[in-house]
mmCIF file of C-alpha atoms in Angstrom:
data_model
loop_
_atom_site.group_PDB
_atom_site.id
_atom_site.type_symbol
_atom_site.label_atom_id
_atom_site.label_comp_id
_atom_site.label_asym_id
_atom_site.label_seq_id
_atom_site.Cartn_x
_atom_site.Cartn_y
_atom_site.Cartn_z
ATOM 1 C CA MET A 10 112.845 127.208 44.724
ATOM 2 C CA LYS A 11 115.486 124.602 43.807
ATOM 3 C CA PRO A 12 114.103 121.040 43.391
ATOM 4 C CA HIS A 13 116.190 119.668 46.277
ATOM 5 C CA ARG A 14 115.108 122.417 48.661
ATOM 6 C CA HIS A 15 111.508 122.044 47.493
ATOM 7 C CA GLY A 16 111.705 118.306 48.203
ATOM 8 C CA ILE A 17 113.085 118.910 51.693
ATOM 9 C CA THR A 18 110.262 121.384 52.375
ATOM 10 C CA LEU A 19 107.640 118.855 51.292
ATOM 11 C CA CYS A 20 109.168 116.150 53.488
ATOM 12 C CA VAL A 21 109.132 118.543 56.450
ATOM 13 C CA LEU A 22 105.475 119.361 55.776
ATOM 14 C CA SER A 23 104.736 115.639 55.564
ATOM 15 C CA ALA A 24 106.439 115.008 58.909
ATOM 16 C CA CYS A 25 104.484 117.877 60.469
ATOM 17 C CA GLY A 26 101.253 116.382 59.128
ATOM 18 C CA PHE A 27 102.057 112.981 60.610
ATOM 19 C CA GLY A 28 103.280 114.600 63.828
ATOM 20 C CA THR A 29 99.942 116.322 64.418
ATOM 21 C CA MET A 30 97.942 113.098 64.079
ATOM 22 C CA ALA A 31 98.277 112.128 67.736
ATOM 23 C CA ILE A 32 97.096 115.601 68.761
ATOM 24 C CA PHE A 33 94.098 115.449 66.420
ATOM 25 C CA ALA A 34 93.240 112.016 67.820
ATOM 26 C CA LYS A 35 93.342 113.284 71.416
ATOM 27 C CA GLU A 36 90.988 116.113 70.440
ATOM 28 C CA ALA A 37 88.656 113.685 68.658
ATOM 29 C CA TYR A 38 88.504 111.520 71.782
ATOM 30 C CA ALA A 39 87.666 114.619 73.828
ATOM 31 C CA ALA A 40 84.753 115.216 71.440
ATOM 32 C CA GLY A 41 83.403 111.743 72.207
ATOM 33 C CA VAL A 42 84.744 109.857 69.176
ATOM 34 C CA GLY A 43 85.590 106.213 69.877
ATOM 35 C CA VAL A 44 88.709 104.485 68.548
ATOM 36 C CA VAL A 45 86.890 102.152 66.139
ATOM 37 C CA THR A 46 84.679 104.954 64.844
ATOM 38 C CA LEU A 47 87.700 107.203 64.345
ATOM 39 C CA LEU A 48 89.611 104.548 62.415
ATOM 40 C CA ALA A 49 86.673 103.509 60.239
ATOM 41 C CA LEU A 50 85.788 107.067 59.213
ATOM 42 C CA ARG A 51 89.424 108.125 58.827
ATOM 43 C CA PHE A 52 90.200 105.205 56.498
ATOM 44 C CA LEU A 53 86.950 105.664 54.572
ATOM 45 C CA MET A 54 87.647 109.360 53.931
ATOM 46 C CA ALA A 55 91.291 108.733 53.050
ATOM 47 C CA ALA A 56 90.426 105.901 50.656
ATOM 48 C CA ALA A 57 87.913 108.082 48.798
ATOM 49 C CA LEU A 58 90.503 110.845 48.398
ATOM 50 C CA PHE A 59 93.255 108.478 47.277
ATOM 51 C CA TRP A 60 90.978 106.921 44.645
ATOM 52 C CA ALA A 61 90.210 110.444 43.425
ATOM 53 C CA ILE A 62 93.960 111.101 43.102
ATOM 54 C CA VAL A 63 94.406 107.816 41.227
ATOM 55 C CA ALA A 64 91.616 108.800 38.818
ATOM 56 C CA VAL A 65 93.004 112.303 38.228
ATOM 57 C CA ARG A 66 96.521 110.952 37.632
ATOM 58 C CA ASP A 67 95.102 108.219 35.375
ATOM 59 C CA VAL A 68 97.116 105.569 37.182
ATOM 60 C CA ALA A 69 96.976 102.093 35.669
ATOM 61 C CA MET A 70 95.781 99.494 38.131
ATOM 62 C CA PRO A 71 98.350 96.877 39.155
ATOM 63 C CA PRO A 72 97.868 93.141 38.498
ATOM 64 C CA ARG A 73 95.122 91.299 40.350
ATOM 65 C CA ARG A 74 97.669 89.656 42.665
ATOM 66 C CA VAL A 75 98.960 93.055 43.781
ATOM 67 C CA VAL A 76 95.424 94.419 44.204
ATOM 68 C CA LEU A 77 94.505 91.540 46.506
ATOM 69 C CA ALA A 78 97.798 91.857 48.394
ATOM 70 C CA GLY A 79 97.284 95.588 48.913
ATOM 71 C CA LEU A 80 93.747 95.095 50.193
ATOM 72 C CA ALA A 81 94.883 92.291 52.512
ATOM 73 C CA LEU A 82 97.783 94.357 53.861
ATOM 74 C CA GLY A 83 95.382 97.164 54.660
ATOM 75 C CA ALA A 84 92.718 94.949 56.204
ATOM 76 C CA GLY A 85 95.255 93.116 58.338
ATOM 77 C CA GLY A 86 98.563 94.771 59.125
ATOM 78 C CA TYR A 87 97.760 98.425 58.553
ATOM 79 C CA ALA A 88 94.426 98.333 60.389
ATOM 80 C CA ALA A 89 95.937 96.365 63.280
ATOM 81 C CA GLN A 90 98.844 98.790 63.617
ATOM 82 C CA ALA A 91 96.512 101.775 63.582
ATOM 83 C CA GLY A 92 94.242 100.149 66.148
ATOM 84 C CA LEU A 93 97.147 99.601 68.531
ATOM 85 C CA TYR A 94 98.552 103.103 67.989
ATOM 86 C CA PHE A 95 95.262 104.942 68.438
ATOM 87 C CA GLY A 96 94.358 102.656 71.320
ATOM 88 C CA ALA A 97 97.634 103.556 73.034
ATOM 89 C CA LEU A 98 96.741 107.236 72.699
ATOM 90 C CA THR A 99 93.713 106.661 74.932
ATOM 91 C CA ARG A 100 95.966 105.410 77.745
ATOM 92 C CA ILE A 101 99.354 107.155 77.569
ATOM 93 C CA ASP A 102 100.718 110.535 76.510
ATOM 94 C CA ALA A 103 100.981 111.434 72.837
ATOM 95 C CA SER A 104 104.697 112.189 73.197
ATOM 96 C CA LEU A 105 105.504 108.779 74.673
ATOM 97 C CA THR A 106 103.340 106.990 72.105
ATOM 98 C CA SER A 107 105.120 108.753 69.255
ATOM 99 C CA LEU A 108 108.603 107.893 70.548
ATOM 100 C CA LEU A 109 107.711 104.233 71.087
ATOM 101 C CA LEU A 110 106.207 103.924 67.613
ATOM 102 C CA TYR A 111 109.477 105.186 66.161
ATOM 103 C CA LEU A 112 111.115 101.928 67.205
ATOM 104 C CA TYR A 113 109.788 100.473 63.949
ATOM 105 C CA PRO A 114 112.835 101.286 61.725
ATOM 106 C CA SER A 115 115.120 99.418 64.129
ATOM 107 C CA ILE A 116 112.681 96.507 64.256
ATOM 108 C CA VAL A 117 112.536 96.465 60.444
ATOM 109 C CA PHE A 118 116.336 96.288 60.333
ATOM 110 C CA ALA A 119 116.425 93.478 62.910
ATOM 111 C CA GLY A 120 113.777 91.593 60.941
ATOM 112 C CA ALA A 121 115.661 92.134 57.694
ATOM 113 C CA LEU A 122 118.780 90.677 59.324
ATOM 114 C CA LEU A 123 116.865 87.578 60.380
ATOM 115 C CA LEU A 124 115.571 87.271 56.814
ATOM 116 C CA ARG A 125 118.838 88.323 55.174
ATOM 117 C CA ALA A 126 118.761 85.353 52.803
ATOM 118 C CA HIS A 127 115.759 87.081 51.208
ATOM 119 C CA THR A 128 116.432 90.750 51.957
ATOM 120 C CA GLY A 129 120.198 90.911 51.380
ATOM 121 C CA GLU A 130 120.626 93.001 54.545
ATOM 122 C CA ARG A 131 124.191 92.994 55.897
ATOM 123 C CA PRO A 132 125.017 93.261 59.635
ATOM 124 C CA THR A 133 127.603 96.050 59.403
ATOM 125 C CA PRO A 134 129.147 97.323 62.676
ATOM 126 C CA ARG A 135 127.566 100.762 62.235
ATOM 127 C CA ARG A 136 124.081 99.382 61.778
ATOM 128 C CA ILE A 137 124.429 96.891 64.627
ATOM 129 C CA GLY A 138 125.542 99.839 66.741
ATOM 130 C CA ALA A 139 122.401 101.709 65.688
ATOM 131 C CA LEU A 140 120.299 98.763 66.843
ATOM 132 C CA ALA A 141 122.060 98.857 70.213
ATOM 133 C CA LEU A 142 121.400 102.608 70.438
ATOM 134 C CA ALA A 143 117.700 102.062 69.764
ATOM 135 C CA THR A 144 117.523 99.344 72.419
ATOM 136 C CA ALA A 145 119.255 101.525 75.011
ATOM 137 C CA GLY A 146 117.058 104.470 74.083
ATOM 138 C CA THR A 147 113.926 102.385 74.511
ATOM 139 C CA MET A 148 115.009 101.308 77.983
ATOM 140 C CA LEU A 149 115.589 104.942 78.949
ATOM 141 C CA VAL A 150 112.194 105.986 77.562
ATOM 142 C CA LEU A 151 110.415 103.226 79.490
ATOM 143 C CA LEU A 152 112.408 103.376 82.731
ATOM 144 C CA GLY A 153 113.199 107.085 82.819
ATOM 145 C CA GLY A 154 110.064 108.020 84.696
ATOM 146 C CA HIS A 155 106.347 107.456 84.924
ATOM 147 C CA VAL A 156 105.340 110.878 83.698
ATOM 148 C CA GLY A 157 101.761 111.463 82.568
ATOM 149 C CA GLY A 158 100.190 108.407 84.173
ATOM 150 C CA VAL A 159 101.948 105.774 82.046
ATOM 151 C CA ASP A 160 100.356 102.344 82.251
ATOM 152 C CA GLY A 161 101.650 98.994 81.083
ATOM 153 C CA LEU A 162 98.859 98.251 78.618
ATOM 154 C CA GLY A 163 99.278 101.591 76.872
ATOM 155 C CA VAL A 164 103.029 101.057 76.531
ATOM 156 C CA ALA A 165 102.462 97.501 75.282
ATOM 157 C CA MET A 166 100.029 98.764 72.648
ATOM 158 C CA ALA A 167 102.470 101.432 71.412
ATOM 159 C CA VAL A 168 105.356 98.966 71.221
ATOM 160 C CA GLY A 169 103.023 96.431 69.626
ATOM 161 C CA ALA A 170 102.113 99.013 66.983
ATOM 162 C CA ALA A 171 105.823 99.399 66.168
ATOM 163 C CA PHE A 172 106.266 95.628 65.790
ATOM 164 C CA VAL A 173 103.130 95.185 63.675
ATOM 165 C CA TYR A 174 104.116 98.097 61.457
ATOM 166 C CA ALA A 175 107.620 96.680 61.000
ATOM 167 C CA GLY A 176 106.125 93.355 59.944
ATOM 168 C CA TYR A 177 103.768 95.164 57.578
ATOM 169 C CA ILE A 178 106.729 96.938 55.935
ATOM 170 C CA LEU A 179 108.750 93.740 55.507
ATOM 171 C CA VAL A 180 105.809 91.895 53.966
ATOM 172 C CA ALA A 181 104.715 94.819 51.784
ATOM 173 C CA ASP A 182 108.229 95.236 50.408
ATOM 174 C CA ARG A 183 108.111 91.704 49.003
ATOM 175 C CA LEU A 184 104.484 91.585 47.888
ATOM 176 C CA VAL A 185 103.839 94.982 46.307
ATOM 177 C CA GLY A 186 107.272 96.395 45.452
ATOM 178 C CA GLY A 187 107.194 98.628 42.364
ATOM 179 C CA THR A 188 103.482 99.477 42.648
ATOM 180 C CA ASP A 189 102.476 103.097 42.058
ATOM 181 C CA PRO A 190 102.461 104.599 45.575
ATOM 182 C CA PHE A 191 99.098 106.341 45.212
ATOM 183 C CA ALA A 192 97.423 103.203 43.861
ATOM 184 C CA LEU A 193 98.905 101.240 46.754
ATOM 185 C CA ALA A 194 97.751 103.863 49.273
ATOM 186 C CA ALA A 195 94.231 103.657 47.817
ATOM 187 C CA LEU A 196 94.208 99.862 48.076
ATOM 188 C CA VAL A 197 95.651 99.758 51.605
ATOM 189 C CA THR A 198 93.246 102.364 53.002
ATOM 190 C CA THR A 199 90.327 100.622 51.272
ATOM 191 C CA GLY A 200 91.255 97.326 52.906
ATOM 192 C CA ALA A 201 91.720 99.040 56.266
ATOM 193 C CA SER A 202 88.360 100.807 56.021
ATOM 194 C CA ALA A 203 86.607 97.530 55.172
ATOM 195 C CA SER A 204 88.081 95.665 58.138
ATOM 196 C CA THR A 205 87.515 98.464 60.662
ATOM 197 C CA LEU A 206 83.945 98.962 59.464
ATOM 198 C CA ALA A 207 83.360 95.209 59.804
ATOM 199 C CA VAL A 208 84.809 95.174 63.327
ATOM 200 C CA GLY A 209 82.750 98.195 64.291
ATOM 201 C CA ALA A 210 79.524 96.778 62.880
ATOM 202 C CA SER A 211 79.985 93.373 64.523
ATOM 203 C CA SER A 212 81.073 94.730 67.910
ATOM 204 C CA GLY A 213 78.727 97.686 68.111
ATOM 205 C CA GLY A 214 81.758 99.953 68.252
ATOM 206 C CA LEU A 215 80.530 102.316 65.541
ATOM 207 C CA ASP A 216 78.902 105.298 67.210
ATOM 208 C CA LEU A 217 78.196 108.567 65.403
ATOM 209 C CA GLY A 218 76.689 110.236 68.458
ATOM 210 C CA PHE A 219 79.748 112.366 69.163
ATOM 211 C CA ALA A 220 80.000 116.160 69.264
ATOM 212 C CA PRO A 221 80.046 117.963 65.873
ATOM 213 C CA ALA A 222 83.658 118.999 66.473
ATOM 214 C CA GLY A 223 84.589 115.332 66.204
ATOM 215 C CA TRP A 224 83.921 115.378 62.466
ATOM 216 C CA GLY A 225 86.443 118.167 62.057
ATOM 217 C CA TRP A 226 89.153 116.274 63.925
ATOM 218 C CA ILE A 227 88.464 113.079 61.976
ATOM 219 C CA ALA A 228 88.677 115.031 58.714
ATOM 220 C CA ALA A 229 91.925 116.632 59.895
ATOM 221 C CA ILE A 230 93.433 113.177 60.436
ATOM 222 C CA ALA A 231 92.133 111.808 57.127
ATOM 223 C CA VAL A 232 93.039 114.817 54.978
ATOM 224 C CA GLY A 233 95.923 116.569 56.733
ATOM 225 C CA SER A 234 97.726 113.728 58.485
ATOM 226 C CA SER A 235 96.974 110.971 55.975
ATOM 227 C CA VAL A 236 96.355 112.102 52.394
ATOM 228 C CA LEU A 237 98.334 115.362 52.391
ATOM 229 C CA GLY A 238 101.076 113.902 54.586
ATOM 230 C CA ILE A 239 101.533 110.863 52.365
ATOM 231 C CA SER A 240 101.259 112.871 49.130
ATOM 232 C CA ALA A 241 103.819 115.453 50.280
ATOM 233 C CA PHE A 242 106.210 112.660 51.230
ATOM 234 C CA PHE A 243 105.903 110.944 47.853
ATOM 235 C CA VAL A 244 106.434 114.160 45.886
ATOM 236 C CA GLY A 245 109.325 115.215 48.115
ATOM 237 C CA LEU A 246 110.846 111.743 47.813
ATOM 238 C CA ARG A 247 111.148 112.138 44.060
ATOM 239 C CA SER A 248 113.226 115.298 44.507
ATOM 240 C CA VAL A 249 115.587 114.212 47.278
ATOM 241 C CA GLY A 250 115.631 110.394 47.236
ATOM 242 C CA PRO A 251 114.595 107.881 49.917
ATOM 243 C CA ALA A 252 117.505 108.240 52.359
ATOM 244 C CA THR A 253 117.237 112.015 52.681
ATOM 245 C CA ALA A 254 113.426 111.875 52.811
ATOM 246 C CA SER A 255 113.491 109.273 55.583
ATOM 247 C CA ILE A 256 116.039 111.207 57.635
ATOM 248 C CA VAL A 257 114.078 114.466 57.335
ATOM 249 C CA SER A 258 110.983 112.567 58.476
ATOM 250 C CA THR A 259 112.564 111.885 61.867
ATOM 251 C CA ILE A 260 111.399 115.340 62.974
ATOM 252 C CA GLU A 261 107.890 113.869 63.272
ATOM 253 C CA PRO A 262 108.184 112.747 66.925
ATOM 254 C CA ALA A 263 109.687 116.131 67.788
ATOM 255 C CA VAL A 264 106.588 117.793 66.322
ATOM 256 C CA THR A 265 104.335 115.537 68.407
ATOM 257 C CA VAL A 266 106.338 116.076 71.603
ATOM 258 C CA GLY A 267 106.453 119.849 71.087
ATOM 259 C CA LEU A 268 102.723 120.169 70.428
ATOM 260 C CA ALA A 269 101.831 117.823 73.300
ATOM 261 C CA THR A 270 103.941 119.946 75.640
ATOM 262 C CA LEU A 271 102.360 123.205 74.473
ATOM 263 C CA ILE A 272 98.760 121.975 74.378
ATOM 264 C CA TYR A 273 98.523 119.352 77.128
ATOM 265 C CA GLY A 274 101.479 120.202 79.332
ATOM 266 C CA GLU A 275 102.983 116.755 78.783
ATOM 267 C CA VAL A 276 106.511 116.515 80.154
ATOM 268 C CA LEU A 277 109.096 113.833 79.469
ATOM 269 C CA GLY A 278 111.777 113.315 82.090
ATOM 270 C CA PRO A 279 115.459 113.994 81.257
ATOM 271 C CA ALA A 280 116.204 110.282 80.883
ATOM 272 C CA GLN A 281 113.191 109.822 78.604
ATOM 273 C CA LEU A 282 114.269 112.751 76.429
ATOM 274 C CA ALA A 283 117.777 111.285 76.215
ATOM 275 C CA GLY A 284 116.260 107.945 75.263
ATOM 276 C CA GLY A 285 114.194 109.606 72.553
ATOM 277 C CA VAL A 286 117.341 111.211 71.126
ATOM 278 C CA LEU A 287 119.038 107.795 71.035
ATOM 279 C CA VAL A 288 116.063 106.181 69.278
ATOM 280 C CA LEU A 289 115.895 108.922 66.638
ATOM 281 C CA GLY A 290 119.680 108.885 66.256
ATOM 282 C CA ALA A 291 119.485 105.168 65.534
ATOM 283 C CA VAL A 292 116.868 105.854 62.859
ATOM 284 C CA VAL A 293 119.173 108.351 61.142
ATOM 285 C CA ILE A 294 122.114 105.917 61.244
ATOM 286 C CA LEU A 295 119.988 103.092 59.843
ATOM 287 C CA GLN A 296 118.819 105.286 56.964
ATOM 288 C CA LEU A 297 122.241 106.798 56.267
ATOM 289 C CA ARG A 298 124.251 104.372 54.182
ATOM 290 C CA THR A 299 127.610 105.305 52.734
ATOM 291 C CA GLY A 300 127.030 107.789 49.949
ATOM 292 C CA THR A 301 123.262 107.672 50.099
ATOM 293 C CA VAL A 302 122.549 111.278 50.962
ATOM 294 C CA PRO A 303 125.062 113.127 48.756
ATOM 295 C CA GLY A 304 124.444 110.708 45.917
ATOM 296 C CA ASP A 305 120.842 109.795 46.594
ATOM 297 C CA ASP A 306 119.463 109.606 43.072
ATOM 298 C CA PRO A 307 115.783 110.643 43.164
ATOM 299 C CA ALA A 308 115.178 109.492 39.600
ATOM 300 C CA ALA A 309 116.212 105.978 40.509
ATOM 301 C CA HIS A 310 113.484 105.883 43.159
ATOM 302 C CA ALA A 311 110.730 107.829 41.413
ATOM 303 C CA THR A 312 108.346 104.879 41.594
ATOM 304 C CA VAL A 313 109.412 103.498 44.957
ATOM 305 C CA ALA A 314 106.544 101.555 46.476
ATOM 306 C CA ALA A 315 105.023 103.142 49.560
ATOM 307 C CA PRO A 316 108.108 104.041 51.577
ATOM 308 C CA ALA A 317 107.876 103.046 55.193
ATOM 309 C CA ARG A 318 107.105 106.458 56.643
ATOM 310 C CA ALA A 319 104.417 107.340 54.196
ATOM 311 C CA LEU A 320 102.014 104.560 55.040
ATOM 312 C CA ALA A 321 102.210 104.592 58.709
ATOM 313 C CA HIS A 322 101.109 106.350 60.961
ATOM 314 C CA GLU A 323 100.417 106.325 59.686
ATOM 315 C CA PRO A 324 100.739 105.231 61.001
ATOM 316 C CA ALA A 325 98.848 104.581 62.368
#
């Protein structure tokens, strides 16, 4: 298989892994797993696997400042974003949660514009238009119908997850840029596991008395949606470059919506579907700069630090 095609395939697999996370979470909840327990165990498993990858690849540890920044980003921003995202999944449909989370690229762009003295972001007409598309799409998603028992708190948590994740990306870009992506993933998930375990222990939210099937769903999130999803994205990124990889990754919400429809019978109204198309279209426009896809030089980005998609969802 040609390197470019192989990279595209890996990015698609990564998006599918991330897209199944909401479904795995719903199944874990059905098995009696609580949100805090799910997050703590998911981060703990993922951190152990990422440290194993770091050891096998013999990755040199970054400077102490970067180590502390990575741990802090995980304990704060990443854990908070995941808490909001997985909390939203307990209240609203997986499809709606996924579409609302995908506001984050537009929020990142808006934040970069506000901080353009530091980020160098330029307000070109095309990108401003993309921001307007995302805003209009969001309004359609939210006002296009109350399908699936939508409630205000669930929507607020999903939108909050998008804002927190956007802030996490903007801060991470300045603090840990250039760090080996697997070392950064290990540090971030370690910090996130520490904070979620602390919250669970202090609040009594850690409860292992769930059905045995819950362990399987937690492992599926940690291994399939987190470690394999992130790893496939990083490897694919090196073959196709960041713009192409990010654009391919926009199939993730479609995977979530499709699976949620097949498994749970979730249905988005016509206006909500149109809004979702606008939001994802805005993401593609924001990622597609002049010449970036045809001339996207993978070698120039081989050590790119934790691209936005790879450490979300995670998000979440």
